Coordinates of C-alpha atoms and ligand atoms in Angstrom, one line a residue:
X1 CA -9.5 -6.7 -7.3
X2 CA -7.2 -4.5 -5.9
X3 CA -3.1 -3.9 -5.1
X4 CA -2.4 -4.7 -2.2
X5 CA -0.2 -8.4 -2.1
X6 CA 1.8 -10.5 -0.7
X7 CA 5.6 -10.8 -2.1
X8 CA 7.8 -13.6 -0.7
X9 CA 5.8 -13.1 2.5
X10 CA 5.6 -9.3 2.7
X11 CA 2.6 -6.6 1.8
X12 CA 3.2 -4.6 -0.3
X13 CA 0.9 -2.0 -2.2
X14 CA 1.7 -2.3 -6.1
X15 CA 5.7 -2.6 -6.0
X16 CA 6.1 -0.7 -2.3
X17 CA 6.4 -2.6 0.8
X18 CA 4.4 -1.6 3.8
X19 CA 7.2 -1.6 6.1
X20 CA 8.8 1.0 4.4
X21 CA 6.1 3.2 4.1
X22 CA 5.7 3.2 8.1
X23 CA 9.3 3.8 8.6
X24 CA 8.8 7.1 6.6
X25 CA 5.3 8.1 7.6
X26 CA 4.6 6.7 10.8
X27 CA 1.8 4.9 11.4
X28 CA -1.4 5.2 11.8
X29 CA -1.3 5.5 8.5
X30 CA -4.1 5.2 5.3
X31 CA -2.4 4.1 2.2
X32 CA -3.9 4.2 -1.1
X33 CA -3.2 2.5 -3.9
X34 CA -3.5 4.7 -7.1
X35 CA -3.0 1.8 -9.7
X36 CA -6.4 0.4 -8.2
X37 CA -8.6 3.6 -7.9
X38 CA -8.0 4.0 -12.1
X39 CA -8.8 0.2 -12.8
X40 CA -12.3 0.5 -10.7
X41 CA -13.1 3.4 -13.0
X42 CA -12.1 1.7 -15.4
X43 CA -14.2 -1.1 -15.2
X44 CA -17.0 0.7 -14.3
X45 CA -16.7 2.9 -17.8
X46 CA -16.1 -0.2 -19.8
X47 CA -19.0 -1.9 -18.2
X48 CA -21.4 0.8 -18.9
X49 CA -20.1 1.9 -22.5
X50 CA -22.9 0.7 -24.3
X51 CA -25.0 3.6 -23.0
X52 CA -24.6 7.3 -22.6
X53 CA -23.3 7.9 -19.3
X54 CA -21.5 9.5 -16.8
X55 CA -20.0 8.4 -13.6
X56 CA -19.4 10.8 -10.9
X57 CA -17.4 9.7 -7.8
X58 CA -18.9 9.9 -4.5
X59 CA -16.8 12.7 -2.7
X60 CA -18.2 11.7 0.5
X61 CA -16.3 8.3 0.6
X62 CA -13.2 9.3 0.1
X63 CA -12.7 12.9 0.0
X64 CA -8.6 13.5 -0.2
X65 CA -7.2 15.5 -3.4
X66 CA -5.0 13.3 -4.4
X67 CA -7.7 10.9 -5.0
X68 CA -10.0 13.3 -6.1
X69 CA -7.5 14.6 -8.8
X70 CA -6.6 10.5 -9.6
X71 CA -10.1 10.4 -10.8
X72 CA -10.6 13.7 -12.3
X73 CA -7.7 12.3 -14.5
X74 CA -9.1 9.8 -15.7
X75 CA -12.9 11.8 -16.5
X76 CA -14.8 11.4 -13.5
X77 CA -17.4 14.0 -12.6
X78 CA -18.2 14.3 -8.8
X79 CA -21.3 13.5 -6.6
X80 CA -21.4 15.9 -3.8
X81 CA -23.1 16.4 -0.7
X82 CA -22.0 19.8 0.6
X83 CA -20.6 23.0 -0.2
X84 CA -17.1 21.3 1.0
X85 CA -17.2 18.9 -1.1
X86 CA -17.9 21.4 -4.3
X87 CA -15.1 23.3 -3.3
X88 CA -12.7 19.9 -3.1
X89 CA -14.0 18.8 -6.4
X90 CA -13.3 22.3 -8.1
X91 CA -9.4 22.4 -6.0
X92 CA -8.3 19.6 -8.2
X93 CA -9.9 21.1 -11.7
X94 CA -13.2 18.3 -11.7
X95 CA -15.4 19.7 -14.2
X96 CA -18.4 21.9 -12.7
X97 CA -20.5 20.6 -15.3
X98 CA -20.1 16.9 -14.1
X99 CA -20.6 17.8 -10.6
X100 CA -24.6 16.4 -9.3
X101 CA -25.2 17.4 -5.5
X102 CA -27.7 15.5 -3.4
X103 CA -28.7 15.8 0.5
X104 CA -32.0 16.7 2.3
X105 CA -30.0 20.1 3.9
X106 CA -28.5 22.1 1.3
X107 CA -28.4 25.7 2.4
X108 CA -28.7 29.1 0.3
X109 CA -25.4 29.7 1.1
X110 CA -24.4 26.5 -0.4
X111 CA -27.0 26.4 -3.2
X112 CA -25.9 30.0 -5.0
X113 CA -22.1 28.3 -4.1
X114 CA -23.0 25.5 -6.7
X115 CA -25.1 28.0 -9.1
X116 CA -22.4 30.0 -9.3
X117 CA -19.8 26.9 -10.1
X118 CA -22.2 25.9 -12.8
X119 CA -22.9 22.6 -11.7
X120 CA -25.1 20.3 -14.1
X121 CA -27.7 19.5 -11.3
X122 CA -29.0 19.3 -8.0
X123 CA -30.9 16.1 -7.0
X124 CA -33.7 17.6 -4.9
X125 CA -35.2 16.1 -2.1
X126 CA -38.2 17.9 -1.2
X127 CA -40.5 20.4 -2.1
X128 CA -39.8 23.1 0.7
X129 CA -36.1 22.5 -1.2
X130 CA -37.2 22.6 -4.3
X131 CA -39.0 26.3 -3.5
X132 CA -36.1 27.5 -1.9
X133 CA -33.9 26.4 -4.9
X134 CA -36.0 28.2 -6.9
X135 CA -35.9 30.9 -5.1
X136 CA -31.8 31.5 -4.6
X137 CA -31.7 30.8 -8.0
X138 CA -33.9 33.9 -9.1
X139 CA -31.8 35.9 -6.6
X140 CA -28.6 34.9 -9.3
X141 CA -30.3 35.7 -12.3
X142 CA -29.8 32.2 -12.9
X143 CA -32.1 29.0 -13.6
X144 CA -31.3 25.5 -11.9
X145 CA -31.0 22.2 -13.4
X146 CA -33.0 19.6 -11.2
X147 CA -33.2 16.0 -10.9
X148 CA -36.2 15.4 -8.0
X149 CA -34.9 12.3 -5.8
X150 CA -37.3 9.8 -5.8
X151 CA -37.8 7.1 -3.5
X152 CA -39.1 4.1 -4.6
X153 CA -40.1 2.4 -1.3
X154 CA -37.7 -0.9 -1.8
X155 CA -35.3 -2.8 0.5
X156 CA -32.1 -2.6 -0.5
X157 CA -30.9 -5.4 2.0
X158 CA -28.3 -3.9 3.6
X159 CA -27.2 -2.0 7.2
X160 CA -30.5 -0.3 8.3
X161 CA -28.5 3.3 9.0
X162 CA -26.5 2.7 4.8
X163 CA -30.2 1.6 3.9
X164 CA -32.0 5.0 2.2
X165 CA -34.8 3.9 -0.4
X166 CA -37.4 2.7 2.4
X167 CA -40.4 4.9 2.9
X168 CA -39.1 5.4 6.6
X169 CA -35.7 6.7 5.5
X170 CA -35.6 11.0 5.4
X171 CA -34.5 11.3 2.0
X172 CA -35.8 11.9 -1.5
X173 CA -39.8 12.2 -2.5
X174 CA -42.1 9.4 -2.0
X175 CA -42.8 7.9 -5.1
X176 CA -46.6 8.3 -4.6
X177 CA -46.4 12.2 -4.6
X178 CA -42.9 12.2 -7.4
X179 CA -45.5 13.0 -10.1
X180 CA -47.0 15.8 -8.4
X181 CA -44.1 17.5 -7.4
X182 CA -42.5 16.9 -10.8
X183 CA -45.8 18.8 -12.1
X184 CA -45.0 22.2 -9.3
X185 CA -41.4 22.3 -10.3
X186 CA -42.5 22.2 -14.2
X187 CA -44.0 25.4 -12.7
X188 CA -41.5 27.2 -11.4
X189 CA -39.8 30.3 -12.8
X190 CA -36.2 29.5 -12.0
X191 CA -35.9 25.7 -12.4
X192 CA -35.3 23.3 -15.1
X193 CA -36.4 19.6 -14.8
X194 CA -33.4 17.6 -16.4
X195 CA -33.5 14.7 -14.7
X196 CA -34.7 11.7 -12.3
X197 CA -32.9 10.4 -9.3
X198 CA -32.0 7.9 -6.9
X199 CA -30.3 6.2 -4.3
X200 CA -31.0 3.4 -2.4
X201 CA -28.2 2.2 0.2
X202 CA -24.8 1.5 0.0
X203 CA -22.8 -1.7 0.1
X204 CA -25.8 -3.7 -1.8
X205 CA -24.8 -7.1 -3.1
X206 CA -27.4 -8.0 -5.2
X207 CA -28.4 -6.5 -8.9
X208 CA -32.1 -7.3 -7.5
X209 CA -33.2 -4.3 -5.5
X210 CA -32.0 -1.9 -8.6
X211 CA -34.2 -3.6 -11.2
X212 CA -36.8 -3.3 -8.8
X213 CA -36.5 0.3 -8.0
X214 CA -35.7 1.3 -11.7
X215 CA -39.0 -0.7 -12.8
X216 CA -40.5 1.7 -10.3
X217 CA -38.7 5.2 -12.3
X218 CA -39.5 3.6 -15.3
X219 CA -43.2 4.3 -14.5
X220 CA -43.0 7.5 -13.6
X221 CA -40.6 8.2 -16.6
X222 CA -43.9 7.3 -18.7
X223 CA -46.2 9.6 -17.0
X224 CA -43.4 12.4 -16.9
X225 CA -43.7 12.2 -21.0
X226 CA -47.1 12.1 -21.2
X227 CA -47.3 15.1 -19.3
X228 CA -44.8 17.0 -21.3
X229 CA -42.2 16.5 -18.6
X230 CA -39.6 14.9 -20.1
X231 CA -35.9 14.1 -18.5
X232 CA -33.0 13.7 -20.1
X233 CA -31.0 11.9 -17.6
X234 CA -31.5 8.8 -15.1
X235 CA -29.2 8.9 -12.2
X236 CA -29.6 5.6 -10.8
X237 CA -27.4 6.6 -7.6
X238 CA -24.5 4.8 -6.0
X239 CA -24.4 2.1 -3.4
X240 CA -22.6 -1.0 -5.2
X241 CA -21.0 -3.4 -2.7
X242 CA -17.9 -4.7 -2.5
X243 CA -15.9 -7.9 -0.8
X244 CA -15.0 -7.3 2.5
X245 CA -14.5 -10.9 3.2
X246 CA -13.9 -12.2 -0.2
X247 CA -17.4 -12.6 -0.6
X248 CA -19.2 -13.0 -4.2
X249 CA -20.7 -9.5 -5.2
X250 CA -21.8 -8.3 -8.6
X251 CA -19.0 -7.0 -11.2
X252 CA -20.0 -3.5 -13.0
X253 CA -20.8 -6.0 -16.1
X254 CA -23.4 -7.3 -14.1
X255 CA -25.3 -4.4 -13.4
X256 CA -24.5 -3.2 -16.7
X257 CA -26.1 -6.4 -18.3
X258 CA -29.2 -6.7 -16.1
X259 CA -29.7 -2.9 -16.3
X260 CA -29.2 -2.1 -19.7
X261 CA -32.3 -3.2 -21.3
X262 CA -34.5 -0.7 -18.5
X263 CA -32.0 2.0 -19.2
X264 CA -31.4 2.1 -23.0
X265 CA -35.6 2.2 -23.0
X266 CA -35.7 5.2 -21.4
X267 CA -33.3 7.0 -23.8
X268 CA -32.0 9.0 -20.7
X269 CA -28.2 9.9 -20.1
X270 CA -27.4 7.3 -17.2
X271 CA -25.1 9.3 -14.4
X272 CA -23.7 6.7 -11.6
X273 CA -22.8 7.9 -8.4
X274 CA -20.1 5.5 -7.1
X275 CA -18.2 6.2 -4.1
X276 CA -17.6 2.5 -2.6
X277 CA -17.2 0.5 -5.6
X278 CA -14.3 2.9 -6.6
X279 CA -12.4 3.6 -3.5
X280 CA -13.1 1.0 -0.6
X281 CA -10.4 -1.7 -1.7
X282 CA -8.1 0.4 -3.1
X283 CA -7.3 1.7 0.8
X284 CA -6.0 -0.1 3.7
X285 CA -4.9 1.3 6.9
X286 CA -1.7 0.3 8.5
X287 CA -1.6 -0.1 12.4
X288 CA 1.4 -0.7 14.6
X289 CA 0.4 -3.1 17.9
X290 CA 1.6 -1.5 21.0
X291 CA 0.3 -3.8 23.6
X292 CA -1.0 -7.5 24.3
X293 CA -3.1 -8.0 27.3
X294 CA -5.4 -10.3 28.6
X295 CA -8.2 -9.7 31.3
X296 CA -8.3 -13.8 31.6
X297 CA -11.7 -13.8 30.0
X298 CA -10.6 -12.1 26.9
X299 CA -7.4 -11.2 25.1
X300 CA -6.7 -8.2 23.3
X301 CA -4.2 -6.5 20.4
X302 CA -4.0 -2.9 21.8
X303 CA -3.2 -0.7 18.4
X304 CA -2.1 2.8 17.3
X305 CA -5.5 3.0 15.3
X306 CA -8.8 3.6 16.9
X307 CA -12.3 4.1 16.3
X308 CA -11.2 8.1 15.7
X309 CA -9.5 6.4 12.6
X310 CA -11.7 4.0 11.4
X311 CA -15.0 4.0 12.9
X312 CA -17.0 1.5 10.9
X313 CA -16.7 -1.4 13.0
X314 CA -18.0 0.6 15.9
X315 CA -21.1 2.3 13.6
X316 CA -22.2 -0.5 11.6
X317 CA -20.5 -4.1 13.2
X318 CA -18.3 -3.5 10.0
X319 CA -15.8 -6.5 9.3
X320 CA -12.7 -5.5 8.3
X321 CA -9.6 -8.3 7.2
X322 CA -6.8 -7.4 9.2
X323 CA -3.4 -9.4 8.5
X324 CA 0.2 -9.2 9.6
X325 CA 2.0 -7.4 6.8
X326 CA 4.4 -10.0 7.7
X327 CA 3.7 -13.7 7.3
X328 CA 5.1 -16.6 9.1
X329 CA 4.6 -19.8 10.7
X330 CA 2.6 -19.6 13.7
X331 CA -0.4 -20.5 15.5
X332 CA -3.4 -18.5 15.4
X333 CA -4.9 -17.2 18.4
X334 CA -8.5 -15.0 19.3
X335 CA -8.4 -11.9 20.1
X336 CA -9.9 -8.6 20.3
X337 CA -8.1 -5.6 18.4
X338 CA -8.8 -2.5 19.9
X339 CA -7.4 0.8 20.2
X340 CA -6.4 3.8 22.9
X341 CA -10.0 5.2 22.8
X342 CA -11.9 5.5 26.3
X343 CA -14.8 3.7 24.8
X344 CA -15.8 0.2 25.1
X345 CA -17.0 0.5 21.2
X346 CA -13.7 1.7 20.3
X347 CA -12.6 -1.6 18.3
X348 CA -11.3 -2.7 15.0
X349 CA -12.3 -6.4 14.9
X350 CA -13.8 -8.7 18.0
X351 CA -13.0 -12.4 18.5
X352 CA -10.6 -12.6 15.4
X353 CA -8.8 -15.5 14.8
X354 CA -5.1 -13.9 13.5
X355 CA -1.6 -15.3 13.6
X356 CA 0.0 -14.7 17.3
X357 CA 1.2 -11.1 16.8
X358 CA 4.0 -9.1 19.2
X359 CA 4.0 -5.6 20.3
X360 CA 5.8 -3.6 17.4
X361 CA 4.5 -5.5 14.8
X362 CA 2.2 -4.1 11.8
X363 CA -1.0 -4.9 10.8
X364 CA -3.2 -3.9 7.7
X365 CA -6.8 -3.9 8.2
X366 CA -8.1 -4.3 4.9
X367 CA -10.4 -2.2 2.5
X368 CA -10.0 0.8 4.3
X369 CA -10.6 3.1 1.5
X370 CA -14.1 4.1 1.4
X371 CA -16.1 5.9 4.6
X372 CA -12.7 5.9 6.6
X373 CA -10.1 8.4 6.6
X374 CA -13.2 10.6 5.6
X375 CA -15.2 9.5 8.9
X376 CA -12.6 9.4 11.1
X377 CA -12.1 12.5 14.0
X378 CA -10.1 14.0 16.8
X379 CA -12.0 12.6 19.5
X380 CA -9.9 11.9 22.5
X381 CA -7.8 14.7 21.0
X382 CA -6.2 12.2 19.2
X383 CA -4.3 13.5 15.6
X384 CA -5.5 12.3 12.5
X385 CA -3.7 10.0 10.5
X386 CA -1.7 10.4 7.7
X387 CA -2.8 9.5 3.9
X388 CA 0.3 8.0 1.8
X389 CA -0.9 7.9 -1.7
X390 CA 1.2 4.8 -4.1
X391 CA 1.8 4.5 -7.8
X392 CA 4.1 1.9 -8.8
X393 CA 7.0 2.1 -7.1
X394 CA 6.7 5.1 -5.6
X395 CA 4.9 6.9 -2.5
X396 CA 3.8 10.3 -1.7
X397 CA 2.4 11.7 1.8
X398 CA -1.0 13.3 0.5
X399 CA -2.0 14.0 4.2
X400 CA 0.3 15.2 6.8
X401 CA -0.2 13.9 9.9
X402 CA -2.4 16.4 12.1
X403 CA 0.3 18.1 15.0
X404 CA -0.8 19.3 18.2
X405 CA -1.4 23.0 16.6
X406 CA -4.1 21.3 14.1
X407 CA -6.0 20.6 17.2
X408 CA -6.5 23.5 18.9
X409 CA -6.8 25.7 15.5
X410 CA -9.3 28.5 16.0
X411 CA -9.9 27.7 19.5
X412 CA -9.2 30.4 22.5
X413 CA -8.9 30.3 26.3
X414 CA -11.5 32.2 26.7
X415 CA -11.8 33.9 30.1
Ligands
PLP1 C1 -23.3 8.1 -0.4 C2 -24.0 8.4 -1.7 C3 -23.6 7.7 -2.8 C4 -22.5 6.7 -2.9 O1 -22.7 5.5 -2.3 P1 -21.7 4.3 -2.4 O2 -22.3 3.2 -1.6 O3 -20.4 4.8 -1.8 O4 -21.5 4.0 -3.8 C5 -24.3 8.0 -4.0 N1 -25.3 8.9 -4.0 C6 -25.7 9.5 -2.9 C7 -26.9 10.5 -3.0 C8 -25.1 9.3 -1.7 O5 -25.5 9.9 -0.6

């Protein structure tokens, strides 16, 4: 579900038209559409009501303030990945103790950072980690709450570099040695088991590959107690899917359902870390077509937007629905859309059947919000795009376009 509709042939996000919003802003331009960000949460919280829970947003998908402080509105806490993204989270007023931060390289700079804030945990993801947690923390007088991230060794089934609960993938603890190094951080002086943890891809489209891995905690939850480790919270990590191309893909009540029975027995506090689920169709980005041109073999779109801007298609073969923001009769044609990078990767769809579009005309390339503006770079010393934020029937710039100053910021000619 999301916002973003057609209105006697024109797109509009909730009651705005595109077209106006690129007359202000310029494009290219990511627009977001604030009426869908709260109904994702929404569901999600409704969905899993009948346990004790709490959701925190994945930063990393979307990291702007406006959405940030959307969410914080509405209750989220925050699932971080850096020091950065602590100190977004905080900006807008998120709650330190609803902030859980993952990743295999958290420095000591970063780690006292996020001791200091008061987060509620770190989700640790290997021993020499675990010591050097331990370790900053005594520094701070302090004691840190700790989930470890386990990895359950299943296949999510989805895009081997989004894939992360394989026993090849670099993160979390194998599940094999989980008990063990539950047992050493029981140990230490300075930390405090609270919890269990995982995450096991992103854009998954079946309930499947969670029941399996959370059969998997489940076990180890059982051991934990009878060691006289217990947790009190379950973070069963992020990684929900979404339609990109109007496929079928759970609902939150689907996960809920099929999860709830595992969860409720392990009389945890469930903590979701949803970044995609949340954000990805409640974003679009708007592109304005410069050029047509055909090589005789092949015919392309040339755009304003490039693989700076949105690089999924180039990473992962991403499909993204573009479509003219406005609609009329005429015959569809295939074509390549592609922007002003010097890179033969730089692309935003290949061999897409779309309406014959002109030069001048916009197109919307469809859920944009998630792993997109927060991806994108200056390469080619091209400016990053703008972020337009919508609610109702009005719009708000929460991104400046970059100028040429933002480029060269803290950069010298040296000689
Ligand atoms: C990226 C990430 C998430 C969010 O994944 P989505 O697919 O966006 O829901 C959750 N947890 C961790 C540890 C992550 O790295």
């Amino acid at each position: 579900m999301h916002d973003f509709n057609f209105v006697n042939g024109e797109l509009f996000c909730e009651e705005v038209p595109l077209q106006r919003i690129a007359a202000e802003a310029g494009t290219p331009v990511y627009i977001y559409s604030r009426r869908t960000l709260r109904d994702h949460y929404r569901g999600l919280k409704e969905a899993f009501s009948g346990l004790p829970h709490l959701i925190c947003y994945s930063v990393k998908a979307n990291s702007n303030l406006a959405v940030l402080s959307t969410l914080a509105g509405e209750g989220a806490g925050a699932d971080i990945v850096s020091g950065g993204e602590l100190y977004r989270a905080l900006k807008v007023g998120m709650a330190a103790e609803k902030v859980v931060y993952a990743g295999i390289g958290k420095t000591a700079e970063e780690m006292a950072y996020a001791l200091k804030s008061g987060i509620l945990m770190f989700n640790v993801e290997s021993t020499t980690e675990l010591e050097a947690l331990d370790r900053v923390a005594g520094e701070h007088g302090t004691k840190a709450r700790i989930a470890l991230r386990v990895n359950p060794d299943v296949d999510a089934q989805t895009h081997p570099y989004i894939a992360t609960g394989l026993k090849e993938a670099k993160f979390g603890i194998g599940i094999d040695d989980a008990l063990a190094v539950y047992e050493y951080a029981a140990s230490l002086p300075n930390v405090e088991v609270a919890g269990v943890h995982q995450h096991i891809g992103s854009q998954i489209t079946q309930v499947g590959p969670f029941r399996e891995s959370l059969s998997i905690i489940g076990e180890l939850l059982q051991r934990l107690q009878e060691k006289g480790i217990p947790v009190r919270y379950i973070n069963i990590g992020g990684g929900f899917g979404i339609p990109y191309r109007q496929e079928d893909v759970p609902y939150p009540s689907d996960y809920a359902r099929e999860l709830e029975p595992i969860l409720k027995e392990s009389g945890c506090t469930v903590i979701l870390e949803i970044g995609r689920m949340i954000v990805g169709n409640a974003g679009i980005l708007l592109t304005k077509v410069l050029y047509r041109k055909s090589t005789g073999e092949k015919d392309f779109l040339v755009v304003d937007a490039a693989m700076n801007d949105l690089i999924r298609p180039s990473l992962y073969g991403s499909f993204h629905e573009i479509t003219p923001v406005l609609q009329s009769e005429r015959e569809d044609e295939t074509v390549d859309v592609v922007g002003p990078v010097c890179e033969s990767s730089d692309f935003l769809a290949r061999d897409r059947a779309l309406p014959h579009t002109e030069p001048g005309e916009l197109l919307a390339v469809m859920s944009a919000g998630a792993y997109a503006f927060a991806m994108s770079s200056n390469y080619n010393s091209r400016r990053r795009a703008a972020e337009v934020m919508v609610d109702g029937d009005r719009f708000g710039v929460v991104r400046e376009r970059e100028a040429y100053e933002d480029l060269v910021r803290g950069e010298r000619a040296w000689d």
